[in-house]
Amino acid sequence: MPLPLPRLIPPLVTALLGAALLPAATAQPQAAAVPVKAIKTNLAEESFQTMVVNRALQELGFAVQPILEADLTAAYLAIANGDATYTAVNWWPLHQGMYEKAGGDRVFFRQGVFIDGGAQGYLIDRKTATEHRITNLAQLKDPAIARLFDHDGNGKADLTGCNPGWGCELAIEHQLSAYGLRETVEHRQGNYNALMADTLERFRAGQPILYYTWTPYWVSGVLRPGQEVSWLEVPFTALPDLSGDVKQARTTLPDGKNYGFPIAREHIVANRRFAQQHPAAAKLFEIARIPIADINAQNLRMQQGENSPADLQRHTEAWIQANRATFDSWLQQARAAQAQAQKAPTQRQRP
């Protein structure tokens, strides 16, 4: 999904959550005083998983700096240039174009899968789906069906869509053309959370709703697929011209349903040079993994009002304590990787 590279947003990044929120940890000599700067978008729901990784890095002895914010294109450029160390929110396939445009595997370290099984696609309220037998997005080519979801009076269905710059908006725009929906569907973009708040209000007022979403995210904890809302299939796979591996991505699920998007996965992406210089961090980035259900549950708590920095810190600490054995295994493997790397030069010198 090649994208033009805009100028870095001024300022490039803004502090979100400082290292002061994290408890002190015992520094390991190999990582002492080495600063680490995570970067994410301004989406608050990306904080929790980033804070978990930051906590692990701190326990490994790295000097964790405040989390930085930038738009996605700027974030990848910052990592590539060494202005930031890593992001815990690299989505495949939606970010692949930005990843490659900023330098790809030549400048980034990306190993392992951090979060797996992310679903995405289009949904409508179950009441309207049942009453009008709507199961496929292509049915909105019918003006009468589209008008069910028209809330501004222009005769087109209002689709709560994806923010510009996130990557998902490119797929939505491509699909609206591929499925012949330009005349009957309007892609509403802006602040996604604000748009979804309006969408929820309409749903609670008994009005039909049409929206795009993904998991992990809080939306599917409130509007539950199969209960309050229903997924819409698409008539055929239609993805933008992205890159070789993304072109081959399957959007048809094992049960035969096609929701238009491949099952997504999230990776940790780091500056390659940093990863090469710090094997402990590289191993952590490779093996860390958080279940998608845990992200969904934490995001839902944020949507319900637990969204202050103190709340996020409490969520992070609670997850680590509940998963301490797993968390400690990350640290053990990371330290072993560091020790092995330190032994390697000596071993090569032996006859």
Short mmCIF file of C-alpha atoms in Angstrom, two decimals, residues 55-56 59-60 284 287 319-321 323-335:
data_model
loop_
_atom_site.label_atom_id
_atom_site.label_comp_id
_atom_site.label_asym_id
_atom_site.label_seq_id
_atom_site.Cartn_x
_atom_site.Cartn_y
_atom_site.Cartn_z
CA ARG A 55 7.97 -2.56 31.48
CA ALA A 56 9.84 -5.63 30.20
CA GLU A 59 13.29 -4.85 33.89
CA LEU A 60 16.03 -5.73 31.40
CA LEU A 284 12.04 -9.65 23.67
CA ILE A 287 8.93 -13.56 21.59
CA TRP A 319 -1.76 -7.98 33.43
CA ILE A 320 1.89 -8.53 34.32
CA GLN A 321 1.00 -9.97 37.73
CA ASN A 323 0.83 -13.44 33.61
CA ARG A 324 4.03 -13.26 35.65
CA ALA A 325 5.31 -16.68 34.58
CA THR A 326 4.96 -15.76 30.90
CA PHE A 327 6.43 -12.31 31.48
CA ASP A 328 9.40 -13.76 33.38
CA SER A 329 10.00 -16.26 30.58
CA TRP A 330 10.37 -13.33 28.16
CA LEU A 331 13.00 -11.82 30.43
CA GLN A 332 14.81 -15.12 30.90
CA GLN A 333 15.06 -15.73 27.17
CA ALA A 334 16.09 -12.12 26.51
CA ARG A 335 18.90 -12.32 29.08
#
